[in-house]
PDB file of C-alpha atoms in Angstrom:
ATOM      1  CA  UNK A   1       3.042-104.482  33.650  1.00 95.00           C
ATOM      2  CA  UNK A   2       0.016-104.717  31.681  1.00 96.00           C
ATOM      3  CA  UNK A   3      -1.248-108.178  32.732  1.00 95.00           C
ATOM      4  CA  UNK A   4      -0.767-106.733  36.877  1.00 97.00           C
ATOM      5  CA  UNK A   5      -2.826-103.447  35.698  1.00 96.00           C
ATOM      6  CA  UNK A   6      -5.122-105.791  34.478  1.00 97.00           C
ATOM      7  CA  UNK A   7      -5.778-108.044  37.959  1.00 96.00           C
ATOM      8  CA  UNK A   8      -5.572-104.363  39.168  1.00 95.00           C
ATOM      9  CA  UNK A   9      -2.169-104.220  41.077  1.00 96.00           C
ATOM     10  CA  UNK A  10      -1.089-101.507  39.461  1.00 97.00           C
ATOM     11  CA  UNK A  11       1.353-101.535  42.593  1.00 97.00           C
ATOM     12  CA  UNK A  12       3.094-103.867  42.123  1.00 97.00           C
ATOM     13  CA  UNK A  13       3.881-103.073  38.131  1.00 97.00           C
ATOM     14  CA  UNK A  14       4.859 -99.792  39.523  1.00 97.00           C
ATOM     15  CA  UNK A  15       7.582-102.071  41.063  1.00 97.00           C
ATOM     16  CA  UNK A  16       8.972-104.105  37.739  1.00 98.00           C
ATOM     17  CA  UNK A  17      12.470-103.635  37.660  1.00 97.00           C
ATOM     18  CA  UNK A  18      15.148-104.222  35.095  1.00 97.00           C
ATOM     19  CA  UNK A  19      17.213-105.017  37.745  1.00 97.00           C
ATOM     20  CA  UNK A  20      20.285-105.799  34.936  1.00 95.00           C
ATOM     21  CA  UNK A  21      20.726-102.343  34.399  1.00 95.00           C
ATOM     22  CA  UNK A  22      19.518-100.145  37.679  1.00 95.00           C
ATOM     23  CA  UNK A  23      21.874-102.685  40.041  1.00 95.00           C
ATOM     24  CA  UNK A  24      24.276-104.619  37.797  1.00 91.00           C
ATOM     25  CA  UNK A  25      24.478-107.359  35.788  1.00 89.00           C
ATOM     26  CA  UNK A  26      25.516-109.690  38.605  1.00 92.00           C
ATOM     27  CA  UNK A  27      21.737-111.111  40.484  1.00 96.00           C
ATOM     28  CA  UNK A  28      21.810-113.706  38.275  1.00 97.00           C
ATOM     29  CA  UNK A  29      18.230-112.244  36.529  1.00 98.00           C
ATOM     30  CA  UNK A  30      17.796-109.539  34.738  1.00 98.00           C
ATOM     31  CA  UNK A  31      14.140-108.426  35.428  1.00 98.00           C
ATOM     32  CA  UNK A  32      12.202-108.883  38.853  1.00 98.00           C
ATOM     33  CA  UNK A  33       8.203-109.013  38.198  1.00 98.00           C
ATOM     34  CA  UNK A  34       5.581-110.346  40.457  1.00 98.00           C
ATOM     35  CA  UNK A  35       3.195-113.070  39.835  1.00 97.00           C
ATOM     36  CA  UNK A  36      -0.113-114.445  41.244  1.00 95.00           C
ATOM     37  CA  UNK A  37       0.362-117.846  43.177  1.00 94.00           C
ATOM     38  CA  UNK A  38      -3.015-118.800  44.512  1.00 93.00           C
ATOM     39  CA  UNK A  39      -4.304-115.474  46.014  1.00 93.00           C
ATOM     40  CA  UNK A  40      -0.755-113.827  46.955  1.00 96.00           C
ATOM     41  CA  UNK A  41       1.543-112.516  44.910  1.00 97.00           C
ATOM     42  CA  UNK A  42       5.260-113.526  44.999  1.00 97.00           C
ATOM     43  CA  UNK A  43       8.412-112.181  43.026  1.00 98.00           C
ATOM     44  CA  UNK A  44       8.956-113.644  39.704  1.00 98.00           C
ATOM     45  CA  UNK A  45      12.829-113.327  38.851  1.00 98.00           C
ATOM     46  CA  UNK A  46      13.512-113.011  34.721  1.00 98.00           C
ATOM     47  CA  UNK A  47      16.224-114.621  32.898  1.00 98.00           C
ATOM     48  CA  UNK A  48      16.350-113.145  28.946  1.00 97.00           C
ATOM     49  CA  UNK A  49      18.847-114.688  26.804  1.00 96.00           C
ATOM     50  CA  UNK A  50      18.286-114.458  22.803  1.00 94.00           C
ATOM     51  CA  UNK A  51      20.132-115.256  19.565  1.00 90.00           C
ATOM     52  CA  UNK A  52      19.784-114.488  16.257  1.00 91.00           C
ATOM     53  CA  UNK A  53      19.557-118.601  15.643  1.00 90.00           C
ATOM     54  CA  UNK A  54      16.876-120.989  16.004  1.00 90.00           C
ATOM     55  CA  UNK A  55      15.037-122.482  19.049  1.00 92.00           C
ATOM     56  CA  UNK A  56      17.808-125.240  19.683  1.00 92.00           C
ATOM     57  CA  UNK A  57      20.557-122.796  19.468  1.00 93.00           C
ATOM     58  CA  UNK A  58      23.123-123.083  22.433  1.00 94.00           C
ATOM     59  CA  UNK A  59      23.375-119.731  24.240  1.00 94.00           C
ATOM     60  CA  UNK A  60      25.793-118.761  27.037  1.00 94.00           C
ATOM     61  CA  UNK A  61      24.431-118.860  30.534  1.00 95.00           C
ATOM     62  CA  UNK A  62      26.616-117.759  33.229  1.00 94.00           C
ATOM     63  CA  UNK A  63      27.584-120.011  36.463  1.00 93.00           C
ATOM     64  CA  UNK A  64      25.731-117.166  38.948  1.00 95.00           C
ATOM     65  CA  UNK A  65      22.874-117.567  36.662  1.00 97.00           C
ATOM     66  CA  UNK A  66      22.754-121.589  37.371  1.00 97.00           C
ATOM     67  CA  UNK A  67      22.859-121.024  40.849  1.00 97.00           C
ATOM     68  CA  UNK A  68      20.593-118.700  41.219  1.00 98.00           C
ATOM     69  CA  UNK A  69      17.883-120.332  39.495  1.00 98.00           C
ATOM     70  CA  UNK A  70      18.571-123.359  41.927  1.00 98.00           C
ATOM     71  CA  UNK A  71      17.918-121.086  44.821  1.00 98.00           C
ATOM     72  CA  UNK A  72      15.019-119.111  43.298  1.00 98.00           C
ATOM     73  CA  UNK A  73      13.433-122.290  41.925  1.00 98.00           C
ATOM     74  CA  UNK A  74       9.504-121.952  40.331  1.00 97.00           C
ATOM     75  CA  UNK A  75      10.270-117.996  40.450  1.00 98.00           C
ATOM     76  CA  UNK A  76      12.428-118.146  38.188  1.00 98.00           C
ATOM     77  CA  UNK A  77      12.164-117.877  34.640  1.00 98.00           C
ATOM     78  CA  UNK A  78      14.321-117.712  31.270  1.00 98.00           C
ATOM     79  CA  UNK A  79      12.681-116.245  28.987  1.00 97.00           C
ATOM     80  CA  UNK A  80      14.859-117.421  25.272  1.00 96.00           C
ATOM     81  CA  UNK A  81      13.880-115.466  22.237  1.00 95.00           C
ATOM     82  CA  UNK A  82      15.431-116.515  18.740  1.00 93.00           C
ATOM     83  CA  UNK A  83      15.395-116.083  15.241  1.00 91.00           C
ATOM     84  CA  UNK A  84      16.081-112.524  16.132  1.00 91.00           C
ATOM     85  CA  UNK A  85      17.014-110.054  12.717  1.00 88.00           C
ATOM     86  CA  UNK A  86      16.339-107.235  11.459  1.00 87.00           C
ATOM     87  CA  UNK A  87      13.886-109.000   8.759  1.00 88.00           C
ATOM     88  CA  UNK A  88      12.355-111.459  11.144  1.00 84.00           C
ATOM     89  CA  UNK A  89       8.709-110.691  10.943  1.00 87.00           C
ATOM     90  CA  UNK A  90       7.838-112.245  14.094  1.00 89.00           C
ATOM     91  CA  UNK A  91       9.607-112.133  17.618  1.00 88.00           C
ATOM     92  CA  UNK A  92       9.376-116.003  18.900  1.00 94.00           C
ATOM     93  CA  UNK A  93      10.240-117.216  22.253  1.00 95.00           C
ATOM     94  CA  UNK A  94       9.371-119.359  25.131  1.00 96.00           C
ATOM     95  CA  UNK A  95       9.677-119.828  28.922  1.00 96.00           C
ATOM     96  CA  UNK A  96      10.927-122.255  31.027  1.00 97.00           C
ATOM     97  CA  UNK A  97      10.598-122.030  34.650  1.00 97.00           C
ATOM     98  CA  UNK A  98      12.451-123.423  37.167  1.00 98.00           C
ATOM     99  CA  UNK A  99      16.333-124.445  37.306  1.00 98.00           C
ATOM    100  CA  UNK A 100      18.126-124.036  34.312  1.00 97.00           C
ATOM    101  CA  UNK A 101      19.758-127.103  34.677  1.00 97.00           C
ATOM    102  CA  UNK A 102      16.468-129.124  34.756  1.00 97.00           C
ATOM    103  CA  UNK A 103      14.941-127.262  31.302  1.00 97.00           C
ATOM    104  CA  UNK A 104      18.668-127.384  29.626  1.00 96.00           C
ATOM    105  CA  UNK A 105      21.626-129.368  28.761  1.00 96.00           C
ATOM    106  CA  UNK A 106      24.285-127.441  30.053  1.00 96.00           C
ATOM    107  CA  UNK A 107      27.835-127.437  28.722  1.00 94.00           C
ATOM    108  CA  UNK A 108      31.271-126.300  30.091  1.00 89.00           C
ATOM    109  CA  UNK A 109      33.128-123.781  27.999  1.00 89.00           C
ATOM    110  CA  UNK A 110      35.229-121.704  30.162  1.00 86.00           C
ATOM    111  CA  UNK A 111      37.511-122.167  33.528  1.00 86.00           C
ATOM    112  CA  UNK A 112      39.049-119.571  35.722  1.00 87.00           C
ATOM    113  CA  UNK A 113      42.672-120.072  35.619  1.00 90.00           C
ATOM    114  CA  UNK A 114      44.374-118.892  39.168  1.00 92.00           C
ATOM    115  CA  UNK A 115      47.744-118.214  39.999  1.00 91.00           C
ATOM    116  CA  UNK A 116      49.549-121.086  41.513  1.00 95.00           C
ATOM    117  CA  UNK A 117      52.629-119.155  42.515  1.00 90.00           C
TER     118      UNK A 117
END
């Protein structure tokens, strides 16, 4: 909000929504922003995952999530803080943009089971 006051669209940071808990946890973001690109401004769709481990820590990602940032592609953002405690002095993180797939490893460790019967 502060960096769109800043460029003065205080418009659209009126708009910022954490989308995760006014609609549901099911977009596949949690957060929709805007962003300059060029001289428009487009929607910038916000990922936030965290741990209380270090930078390489695995971290669950849902399927919807994946998919989404395939759709969404260079509006879409994860933004992965770690090292999170209560005595961390610092609050580290960093951003990758794009499809999750292309900035992470990603690793199956669940499967919907359905009824055969």
């Amino acid at each position: 909000k502060t960096r769109l006051i800043a460029e003065g669209r205080s418009d659209l940071a009126d708009r910022i929504e954490h989308v995760a808990r006014t609609i549901g946890d099911g977009l596949g973001f949690d957060i929709l922003s805007f962003e300059r690109f060029g001289t428009e401004y487009r929607e910038k769709y916000i990922e936030v995952k965290s741990t209380t481990g270090g930078k390489n820590k695995p971290f669950d990602i849902s399927s919807n999530e994946v998919e989404v940032s395939e759709e969404k592609g260079e509006q879409y953002c994860v933004y992965r803080f770690y090292g999170l405690s209560s005595t961390a002095k610092e609050i580290r993180y960093y951003e990758c943009r794009g499809a999750i797939k292309d900035n992470f490893t990603l690793e199956a460790t669940a499967f919907k089971a359905y009824y055969k019967g």
